[in-house]
Amino acid sequence: MATVTVPPSLLLSAYAQNQQCSISLAFPSSRAVLPRSHGAITCCAASPSSQVVASPVSHNGRAATERTEIRLGLPSKGRMADDTLGLLKDCQLSVRQSNPRQYVAEIPQLSNLEVWFQRPKDIVRKISSGDLDLGIVGFDTVNEYGQDNEDLIIVHDALDYGECRLSIAIPKYGIFENVNSLRQLAEMPQWTPERPLRVATGFTYLGPKFMRENGLKHVSFSTADGALEAAPAMGIADAILDLVSSGTTLRENNLKEIEGGTVLQSQAVLVASRKSLTKRKGVLDITHEILERFEAHLRAVGQFMVTANMRGSSADEVARRLLSQPSLSGLQGPTISPVYSKRGGEAAIDYYAINVCVPKKALYKSVQQLRAIGGSGVLVSPLTYIFDEETPRWRQLLLKLGL
């Protein structure tokens, strides 16, 4: 019997299809001896006389438990990939990729870290299997492919991009014209064991789970990827369950969301393996640094530092004037310091320097209020980071890990 060692993930899809398959394998030229197989999985290959045996090895041929490098999975293509790279760059963690066709890259600021570009669903699966330690994906992807795996921990739940919602949508016309809620949909007499509600979706775990939890008993699901909005009009589904951002595509295809039909709200999240955080050397430290950079940058987004000079008899008197204006309270309060000028050969205080942090949406109003109470020479600059004394999500993570 010819035996070849490959990762189990390469075989699972063929095994699930219960059909013969042919597999092409490529190995690093420097590795002539393959590792010994453990816990073999066998599937039917093209030749009935040969077997392909899979063992739990990582991509570079070593057992996953033996590797020392830390691995971060990032989306390989699409808007999510671009926004993720943008966030890392804004946090001074630019990804360096020598060749755009390579799936492995690095972040020079984080030693012993490998970046692996993968499909979002594969990031979740490989964190679960131990082939990756960290990943950035959508919250919907974590829930669909993580399937309540307790080893998956959400480290940061709001990276502020990729916002969408997973929702049920039904036609605006026909038997659904007056149906506007999930309860009304469930109570429709049309759905029976012989004629269930047909739902087209790519979310074959979250969809059935949501329907069961909300009392919809007679439902069948068909799997589909992309262009789900056409399914009801083609007569191959009664409803769809899909990600919705603005809702424009639904409206243009005569579909509507219904009350109570939102499965979850989603955006990009940082997810990690509990086992990696607690058992793999260096993972917790790198996670802490990434988390601090993310928190500090995201808190600073849309915030501006406003600086001005103001005449006053004392710092207390200037502070009272500032705090009388609702837009000038800052994060914890304005910073006031004396401005020294030379008068008659002596240092004198005629002005006080004001520093206050204000949100972008209130910037012009804040400048108007500052000038109205005597502020002059107003300077405005955007903020890049706002570091707290302790990153709130870091404390939450330690509690989750029992550390």
CSV table of C-alpha atoms in Angstrom, one decimal:
chain,number,residue,atom,x,y,z
A,1,MET,CA,0.0,0.0,0.0
A,2,ALA,CA,1.4,3.4,-0.9
A,3,THR,CA,1.1,5.9,2.0
A,4,VAL,CA,1.3,9.7,1.6
A,5,THR,CA,1.0,12.1,4.5
A,6,VAL,CA,-1.1,15.2,4.0
A,7,PRO,CA,-3.1,17.6,6.3
A,8,PRO,CA,-6.6,16.3,7.1
A,9,SER,CA,-8.2,19.4,5.8
A,10,LEU,CA,-7.1,18.5,2.3
A,11,LEU,CA,-9.2,15.3,2.5
A,12,LEU,CA,-12.3,16.2,4.4
A,13,SER,CA,-14.2,17.7,1.5
A,14,ALA,CA,-13.6,14.7,-0.7
A,15,TYR,CA,-14.5,12.3,2.1
A,16,ALA,CA,-17.8,14.2,2.8
A,17,GLN,CA,-18.8,13.9,-0.9
A,18,ASN,CA,-18.4,10.1,-0.7
A,19,GLN,CA,-16.9,9.9,-4.1
A,20,GLN,CA,-13.6,9.0,-5.7
A,21,CYS,CA,-11.1,11.7,-5.9
A,22,SER,CA,-7.7,12.4,-7.3
A,23,ILE,CA,-5.3,14.5,-5.3
A,24,SER,CA,-2.2,16.4,-6.5
A,25,LEU,CA,0.5,16.9,-3.9
A,26,ALA,CA,3.4,19.4,-3.7
A,27,PHE,CA,6.1,19.1,-1.1
A,28,PRO,CA,9.0,21.4,-0.2
A,29,SER,CA,12.1,20.2,-2.1
A,30,SER,CA,14.2,20.4,1.0
A,31,ARG,CA,12.1,17.8,2.9
A,32,ALA,CA,12.7,14.3,1.5
A,33,VAL,CA,11.5,12.3,4.5
A,34,LEU,CA,7.8,12.6,5.4
A,35,PRO,CA,6.8,12.6,9.1
A,36,ARG,CA,5.3,9.5,10.6
A,37,SER,CA,1.5,9.3,10.4
A,38,HIS,CA,-0.6,9.4,13.5
A,39,GLY,CA,-4.4,9.1,13.8
A,40,ALA,CA,-4.8,8.3,10.1
A,41,ILE,CA,-7.9,9.2,8.0
A,42,THR,CA,-8.4,7.2,4.8
A,43,CYS,CA,-10.4,8.1,1.7
A,44,CYS,CA,-11.0,6.5,-1.6
A,45,ALA,CA,-8.4,7.7,-4.1
A,46,ALA,CA,-8.3,7.3,-7.9
A,47,SER,CA,-6.6,3.9,-7.7
A,48,PRO,CA,-8.5,1.3,-5.6
A,49,SER,CA,-5.2,-0.3,-4.7
A,50,SER,CA,-3.7,2.8,-3.1
A,51,GLN,CA,-4.7,4.8,0.0
A,52,VAL,CA,-4.0,8.3,1.0
A,53,VAL,CA,-3.4,8.7,4.8
A,54,ALA,CA,-3.8,12.0,6.6
A,55,SER,CA,-2.1,12.9,9.8
A,56,PRO,CA,-2.3,16.1,11.9
A,57,VAL,CA,0.6,18.0,10.5
A,58,SER,CA,0.9,21.7,9.8
A,59,HIS,CA,1.5,23.3,6.4
A,60,ASN,CA,5.2,23.2,6.7
A,61,GLY,CA,5.3,19.5,7.5
A,62,ARG,CA,5.7,19.7,11.3
A,63,ALA,CA,3.2,18.6,13.8
A,64,ALA,CA,1.1,21.5,14.9
A,65,THR,CA,2.1,21.0,18.5
A,66,GLU,CA,5.8,21.3,17.6
A,67,ARG,CA,5.8,24.7,15.9
A,68,THR,CA,7.3,27.6,17.7
A,69,GLU,CA,6.2,30.5,15.4
A,70,ILE,CA,2.9,32.3,16.2
A,71,ARG,CA,0.4,32.5,13.3
A,72,LEU,CA,-2.1,35.2,12.5
A,73,GLY,CA,-4.7,34.5,9.8
A,74,LEU,CA,-6.0,37.4,7.6
A,75,PRO,CA,-8.6,37.4,4.9
A,76,SER,CA,-6.9,36.8,1.5
A,77,LYS,CA,-9.1,38.9,-0.8
A,78,GLY,CA,-12.0,41.4,-1.0
A,79,ARG,CA,-13.0,44.4,0.9
A,80,MET,CA,-12.5,42.7,4.3
A,81,ALA,CA,-8.9,42.0,3.3
A,82,ASP,CA,-8.2,45.6,2.2
A,83,ASP,CA,-9.7,47.1,5.4
A,84,THR,CA,-7.8,44.7,7.6
A,85,LEU,CA,-4.5,45.6,6.1
A,86,GLY,CA,-5.5,49.3,6.4
A,87,LEU,CA,-6.2,48.9,10.1
A,88,LEU,CA,-2.9,47.2,10.7
A,89,LYS,CA,-1.1,49.9,8.8
A,90,ASP,CA,-2.8,52.6,10.8
A,91,CYS,CA,-1.6,50.8,14.0
A,92,GLN,CA,2.0,50.8,12.7
A,93,LEU,CA,1.7,47.1,12.0
A,94,SER,CA,2.1,47.0,8.3
A,95,VAL,CA,2.2,43.6,6.7
A,96,ARG,CA,5.2,42.9,4.6
A,97,GLN,CA,4.6,40.5,1.7
A,98,SER,CA,7.6,39.8,-0.6
A,99,ASN,CA,5.4,38.3,-3.3
A,100,PRO,CA,1.6,39.0,-3.7
A,101,ARG,CA,1.1,35.3,-4.7
A,102,GLN,CA,2.5,34.0,-1.5
A,103,TYR,CA,0.2,33.1,1.3
A,104,VAL,CA,2.7,33.8,4.1
A,105,ALA,CA,3.9,37.3,5.1
A,106,GLU,CA,5.3,39.0,8.2
A,107,ILE,CA,4.8,42.1,10.4
A,108,PRO,CA,8.3,43.3,11.2
A,109,GLN,CA,7.3,45.0,14.5
A,110,LEU,CA,6.0,41.6,15.9
A,111,SER,CA,8.9,39.1,16.1
A,112,ASN,CA,8.2,35.4,15.6
A,113,LEU,CA,4.8,36.1,14.0
A,114,GLU,CA,3.7,34.7,10.7
A,115,VAL,CA,0.8,36.2,8.7
A,116,TRP,CA,-1.2,33.6,6.8
A,117,PHE,CA,-3.7,34.8,4.1
A,118,GLN,CA,-6.7,32.5,4.1
A,119,ARG,CA,-10.4,32.5,3.2
A,120,PRO,CA,-12.3,33.8,6.3
A,121,LYS,CA,-14.0,30.4,6.9
A,122,ASP,CA,-10.7,28.6,6.8
A,123,ILE,CA,-9.2,31.1,9.3
A,124,VAL,CA,-11.9,30.0,11.8
A,125,ARG,CA,-11.5,26.3,11.1
A,126,LYS,CA,-7.7,26.5,11.4
A,127,ILE,CA,-7.8,28.4,14.6
A,128,SER,CA,-10.1,25.6,15.9
A,129,SER,CA,-7.7,22.9,14.7
A,130,GLY,CA,-4.6,24.6,16.1
A,131,ASP,CA,-3.0,25.5,12.7
A,132,LEU,CA,-3.5,29.3,13.5
A,133,ASP,CA,-3.4,31.1,16.8
A,134,LEU,CA,-5.1,34.4,15.9
A,135,GLY,CA,-7.3,35.7,13.2
A,136,ILE,CA,-9.3,38.7,11.9
A,137,VAL,CA,-12.7,37.8,10.4
A,138,GLY,CA,-16.3,38.8,10.5
A,139,PHE,CA,-18.3,38.0,13.6
A,140,ASP,CA,-20.8,36.1,11.4
A,141,THR,CA,-18.0,33.9,10.1
A,142,VAL,CA,-16.8,33.0,13.7
A,143,ASN,CA,-20.4,32.0,14.6
A,144,GLU,CA,-21.1,30.0,11.4
A,145,TYR,CA,-17.9,28.0,11.2
A,146,GLY,CA,-16.9,28.1,14.9
A,147,GLN,CA,-20.3,26.6,15.8
A,148,ASP,CA,-20.1,27.5,19.5
A,149,ASN,CA,-16.6,26.0,19.8
A,150,GLU,CA,-15.5,27.0,23.4
A,151,ASP,CA,-11.9,27.2,22.3
A,152,LEU,CA,-12.6,30.3,20.2
A,153,ILE,CA,-12.4,33.6,22.1
A,154,ILE,CA,-13.3,37.0,20.8
A,155,VAL,CA,-10.5,39.2,21.8
A,156,HIS,CA,-11.8,42.4,20.2
A,157,ASP,CA,-15.4,42.5,19.1
A,158,ALA,CA,-15.6,45.8,17.3
A,159,LEU,CA,-12.8,46.7,14.8
A,160,ASP,CA,-15.1,49.2,13.2
A,161,TYR,CA,-15.3,47.9,9.6
A,162,GLY,CA,-17.2,45.2,7.8
A,163,GLU,CA,-20.5,46.2,9.4
A,164,CYS,CA,-23.5,44.1,8.3
A,165,ARG,CA,-26.3,42.0,9.7
A,166,LEU,CA,-27.4,38.4,8.9
A,167,SER,CA,-31.1,38.7,8.2
A,168,ILE,CA,-34.1,36.8,6.7
A,169,ALA,CA,-35.6,38.5,3.7
A,170,ILE,CA,-38.9,37.6,1.9
A,171,PRO,CA,-40.7,38.9,-1.2
A,172,LYS,CA,-42.8,42.1,-0.9
A,173,TYR,CA,-45.4,40.6,-3.1
A,174,GLY,CA,-47.8,37.6,-3.3
A,175,ILE,CA,-48.5,35.6,-0.1
A,176,PHE,CA,-45.8,37.6,1.7
A,177,GLU,CA,-47.3,41.1,1.0
A,178,ASN,CA,-48.8,41.6,4.5
A,179,VAL,CA,-46.1,39.6,6.3
A,180,ASN,CA,-43.8,41.9,8.2
A,181,SER,CA,-42.5,39.9,11.2
A,182,LEU,CA,-40.9,36.6,12.0
A,183,ARG,CA,-43.9,35.7,14.1
A,184,GLN,CA,-46.3,36.3,11.1
A,185,LEU,CA,-44.0,34.2,8.9
A,186,ALA,CA,-44.1,31.3,11.3
A,187,GLU,CA,-47.9,31.5,11.6
A,188,MET,CA,-48.5,31.2,7.9
A,189,PRO,CA,-50.6,28.1,7.3
A,190,GLN,CA,-48.8,27.3,4.1
A,191,TRP,CA,-45.8,25.6,5.8
A,192,THR,CA,-46.3,21.9,6.5
A,193,PRO,CA,-44.0,18.9,6.7
A,194,GLU,CA,-44.9,18.2,3.1
A,195,ARG,CA,-44.4,21.8,2.0
A,196,PRO,CA,-41.9,23.5,4.3
A,197,LEU,CA,-40.7,27.1,4.1
A,198,ARG,CA,-37.8,27.0,1.6
A,199,VAL,CA,-34.8,29.2,2.6
A,200,ALA,CA,-31.8,29.7,0.4
A,201,THR,CA,-28.6,30.5,2.4
A,202,GLY,CA,-24.9,30.0,2.8
A,203,PHE,CA,-25.3,29.9,6.5
A,204,THR,CA,-26.3,26.2,7.1
A,205,TYR,CA,-25.4,26.2,10.8
A,206,LEU,CA,-26.8,29.5,12.0
A,207,GLY,CA,-29.9,29.3,9.8
A,208,PRO,CA,-31.4,26.1,11.1
A,209,LYS,CA,-30.3,27.0,14.7
A,210,PHE,CA,-32.1,30.4,14.5
A,211,MET,CA,-35.3,28.8,13.0
A,212,ARG,CA,-35.4,26.2,15.8
A,213,GLU,CA,-34.9,28.8,18.5
A,214,ASN,CA,-37.7,30.9,17.1
A,215,GLY,CA,-40.3,28.2,16.7
A,216,LEU,CA,-40.3,27.7,12.9
A,217,LYS,CA,-40.7,23.9,12.6
A,218,HIS,CA,-41.3,23.3,9.0
A,219,VAL,CA,-38.3,24.8,7.2
A,220,SER,CA,-35.9,23.4,4.6
A,221,PHE,CA,-32.6,24.9,3.6
A,222,SER,CA,-30.8,24.9,0.3
A,223,THR,CA,-27.2,26.0,0.1
A,224,ALA,CA,-26.1,28.7,-2.2
A,225,ASP,CA,-23.3,31.2,-2.6
A,226,GLY,CA,-23.9,34.6,-4.1
A,227,ALA,CA,-26.9,36.1,-5.9
A,228,LEU,CA,-29.3,34.8,-3.3
A,229,GLU,CA,-31.7,37.6,-4.0
A,230,ALA,CA,-32.8,36.0,-7.3
A,231,ALA,CA,-33.9,32.7,-5.6
A,232,PRO,CA,-37.4,33.8,-4.6
A,233,ALA,CA,-38.1,35.3,-8.1
A,234,MET,CA,-36.9,32.1,-9.8
A,235,GLY,CA,-39.2,30.0,-7.6
A,236,ILE,CA,-36.4,27.9,-6.0
A,237,ALA,CA,-36.9,29.5,-2.5
A,238,ASP,CA,-39.5,31.3,-0.5
A,239,ALA,CA,-37.0,33.3,1.5
A,240,ILE,CA,-33.3,34.0,1.8
A,241,LEU,CA,-31.0,34.3,4.8
A,242,ASP,CA,-28.0,36.5,3.9
A,243,LEU,CA,-25.8,39.3,5.0
A,244,VAL,CA,-27.2,42.7,4.5
A,245,SER,CA,-25.4,46.0,4.6
A,246,SER,CA,-27.4,48.9,3.3
A,247,GLY,CA,-30.4,46.9,2.1
A,248,THR,CA,-30.3,48.4,-1.3
A,249,THR,CA,-29.8,45.1,-3.2
A,250,LEU,CA,-32.8,43.6,-1.3
A,251,ARG,CA,-35.0,46.6,-2.3
A,252,GLU,CA,-33.9,46.4,-5.9
A,253,ASN,CA,-35.0,42.8,-6.0
A,254,ASN,CA,-38.4,43.4,-4.4
A,255,LEU,CA,-37.3,41.8,-1.1
A,256,LYS,CA,-37.8,43.0,2.5
A,257,GLU,CA,-36.4,42.3,5.9
A,258,ILE,CA,-38.9,41.5,8.6
A,259,GLU,CA,-39.1,42.4,12.3
A,260,GLY,CA,-37.4,39.8,14.5
A,261,GLY,CA,-35.6,38.3,11.4
A,262,THR,CA,-32.1,39.5,12.2
A,263,VAL,CA,-29.9,36.6,13.3
A,264,LEU,CA,-27.0,38.7,14.4
A,265,GLN,CA,-25.1,42.0,13.9
A,266,SER,CA,-21.6,41.6,12.5
A,267,GLN,CA,-18.4,43.4,12.0
A,268,ALA,CA,-14.7,42.5,11.9
A,269,VAL,CA,-13.4,40.9,15.1
A,270,LEU,CA,-10.1,39.7,16.4
A,271,VAL,CA,-10.5,36.0,17.4
A,272,ALA,CA,-8.0,33.7,19.1
A,273,SER,CA,-7.6,30.1,20.3
A,274,ARG,CA,-7.9,29.7,24.1
A,275,LYS,CA,-5.4,26.8,23.9
A,276,SER,CA,-2.9,29.0,22.1
A,277,LEU,CA,-3.3,31.9,24.5
A,278,THR,CA,-2.8,29.8,27.6
A,279,LYS,CA,-0.3,27.2,26.4
A,280,ARG,CA,1.7,28.5,23.4
A,281,LYS,CA,4.7,30.6,24.4
A,282,GLY,CA,4.5,34.3,23.2
A,283,VAL,CA,0.9,34.2,21.9
A,284,LEU,CA,-0.6,36.1,24.9
A,285,ASP,CA,2.1,38.8,24.7
A,286,ILE,CA,1.6,39.4,21.0
A,287,THR,CA,-2.1,39.4,21.5
A,288,HIS,CA,-1.7,42.0,24.2
A,289,GLU,CA,0.3,44.3,22.0
A,290,ILE,CA,-2.0,43.9,19.0
A,291,LEU,CA,-5.0,44.6,21.3
A,292,GLU,CA,-3.4,47.7,22.8
A,293,ARG,CA,-2.6,49.2,19.4
A,294,PHE,CA,-6.1,48.4,18.1
A,295,GLU,CA,-7.8,49.9,21.2
A,296,ALA,CA,-5.7,53.1,21.2
A,297,HIS,CA,-6.1,53.7,17.5
A,298,LEU,CA,-9.9,53.0,17.4
A,299,ARG,CA,-10.5,55.2,20.4
A,300,ALA,CA,-8.6,58.1,18.7
A,301,VAL,CA,-10.5,57.8,15.4
A,302,GLY,CA,-12.6,60.8,14.9
A,303,GLN,CA,-11.1,62.7,17.8
A,304,PHE,CA,-9.2,66.0,17.5
A,305,MET,CA,-6.9,67.9,19.9
A,306,VAL,CA,-7.9,71.6,20.1
A,307,THR,CA,-5.3,74.0,21.5
A,308,ALA,CA,-5.9,77.7,22.2
A,309,ASN,CA,-4.7,80.6,24.4
A,310,MET,CA,-7.0,82.4,26.8
A,311,ARG,CA,-6.6,85.4,29.0
A,312,GLY,CA,-7.6,84.8,32.7
A,313,SER,CA,-6.8,85.8,36.2
A,314,SER,CA,-6.1,82.2,37.2
A,315,ALA,CA,-6.3,78.6,36.0
A,316,ASP,CA,-9.4,78.0,38.1
A,317,GLU,CA,-11.2,81.0,36.6
A,318,VAL,CA,-10.3,79.8,33.1
A,319,ALA,CA,-11.4,76.3,34.0
A,320,ARG,CA,-14.8,77.5,35.1
A,321,ARG,CA,-15.3,79.3,31.8
A,322,LEU,CA,-14.4,76.2,29.8
A,323,LEU,CA,-16.6,73.8,31.8
A,324,SER,CA,-19.6,76.1,31.4
A,325,GLN,CA,-19.5,75.1,27.7
A,326,PRO,CA,-20.9,71.6,27.0
A,327,SER,CA,-18.5,70.8,24.1
A,328,LEU,CA,-15.3,71.6,26.0
A,329,SER,CA,-15.2,69.0,28.7
A,330,GLY,CA,-12.8,66.7,26.9
A,331,LEU,CA,-12.2,63.1,27.8
A,332,GLN,CA,-11.6,63.6,31.5
A,333,GLY,CA,-11.5,67.4,31.4
A,334,PRO,CA,-9.5,70.2,29.7
A,335,THR,CA,-5.8,70.7,30.4
A,336,ILE,CA,-4.9,74.2,31.5
A,337,SER,CA,-1.4,75.5,31.9
A,338,PRO,CA,0.1,79.0,32.3
A,339,VAL,CA,1.8,80.8,29.4
A,340,TYR,CA,4.7,82.8,30.6
A,341,SER,CA,5.7,86.1,29.0
A,342,LYS,CA,8.5,88.6,29.9
A,343,ARG,CA,7.3,91.9,31.4
A,344,GLY,CA,9.6,94.5,33.0
A,345,GLY,CA,12.3,91.9,33.2
A,346,GLU,CA,10.1,89.5,35.1
A,347,ALA,CA,8.1,86.4,34.1
A,348,ALA,CA,4.4,87.2,34.0
A,349,ILE,CA,1.2,85.2,33.3
A,350,ASP,CA,-1.3,86.9,31.1
A,351,TYR,CA,-2.6,83.8,29.2
A,352,TYR,CA,-3.3,80.2,29.8
A,353,ALA,CA,-2.9,77.4,27.2
A,354,ILE,CA,-5.9,75.2,26.8
A,355,ASN,CA,-5.8,71.6,25.5
A,356,VAL,CA,-9.1,69.8,25.0
A,357,CYS,CA,-10.0,66.6,23.1
A,358,VAL,CA,-13.2,66.9,21.1
A,359,PRO,CA,-15.0,64.5,18.6
A,360,LYS,CA,-15.1,65.4,15.0
A,361,LYS,CA,-18.8,65.9,14.8
A,362,ALA,CA,-18.6,68.6,17.5
A,363,LEU,CA,-15.4,70.2,16.3
A,364,TYR,CA,-16.7,73.4,14.7
A,365,LYS,CA,-19.2,73.9,17.6
A,366,SER,CA,-16.4,73.5,20.1
A,367,VAL,CA,-14.2,76.1,18.3
A,368,GLN,CA,-17.1,78.5,18.3
A,369,GLN,CA,-17.7,78.1,22.0
A,370,LEU,CA,-14.0,78.4,22.8
A,371,ARG,CA,-13.7,81.7,20.8
A,372,ALA,CA,-16.9,83.0,22.5
A,373,ILE,CA,-15.3,82.8,25.9
A,374,GLY,CA,-12.0,84.4,24.9
A,375,GLY,CA,-10.0,81.7,23.2
A,376,SER,CA,-7.6,82.8,20.5
A,377,GLY,CA,-4.9,81.2,18.3
A,378,VAL,CA,-6.9,78.0,18.0
A,379,LEU,CA,-5.0,75.0,16.6
A,380,VAL,CA,-6.6,71.7,15.6
A,381,SER,CA,-4.8,68.4,15.0
A,382,PRO,CA,-6.2,64.8,14.6
A,383,LEU,CA,-5.2,62.2,17.1
A,384,THR,CA,-3.6,58.9,16.2
A,385,TYR,CA,-3.7,57.0,19.5
A,386,ILE,CA,-5.4,57.4,22.9
A,387,PHE,CA,-3.8,55.0,25.4
A,388,ASP,CA,-5.8,54.2,28.5
A,389,GLU,CA,-4.1,53.4,31.8
A,390,GLU,CA,-5.2,49.8,31.1
A,391,THR,CA,-6.8,48.4,28.0
A,392,PRO,CA,-10.4,47.5,29.0
A,393,ARG,CA,-10.6,44.5,26.7
A,394,TRP,CA,-7.3,43.1,28.0
A,395,ARG,CA,-8.8,42.8,31.5
A,396,GLN,CA,-11.8,41.1,30.0
A,397,LEU,CA,-9.6,38.7,28.1
A,398,LEU,CA,-7.7,37.7,31.2
A,399,LEU,CA,-11.0,37.1,33.0
A,400,LYS,CA,-12.2,34.8,30.2
A,401,LEU,CA,-8.9,32.9,30.4
A,402,GLY,CA,-9.0,32.7,34.2
A,403,LEU,CA,-5.7,34.5,34.5
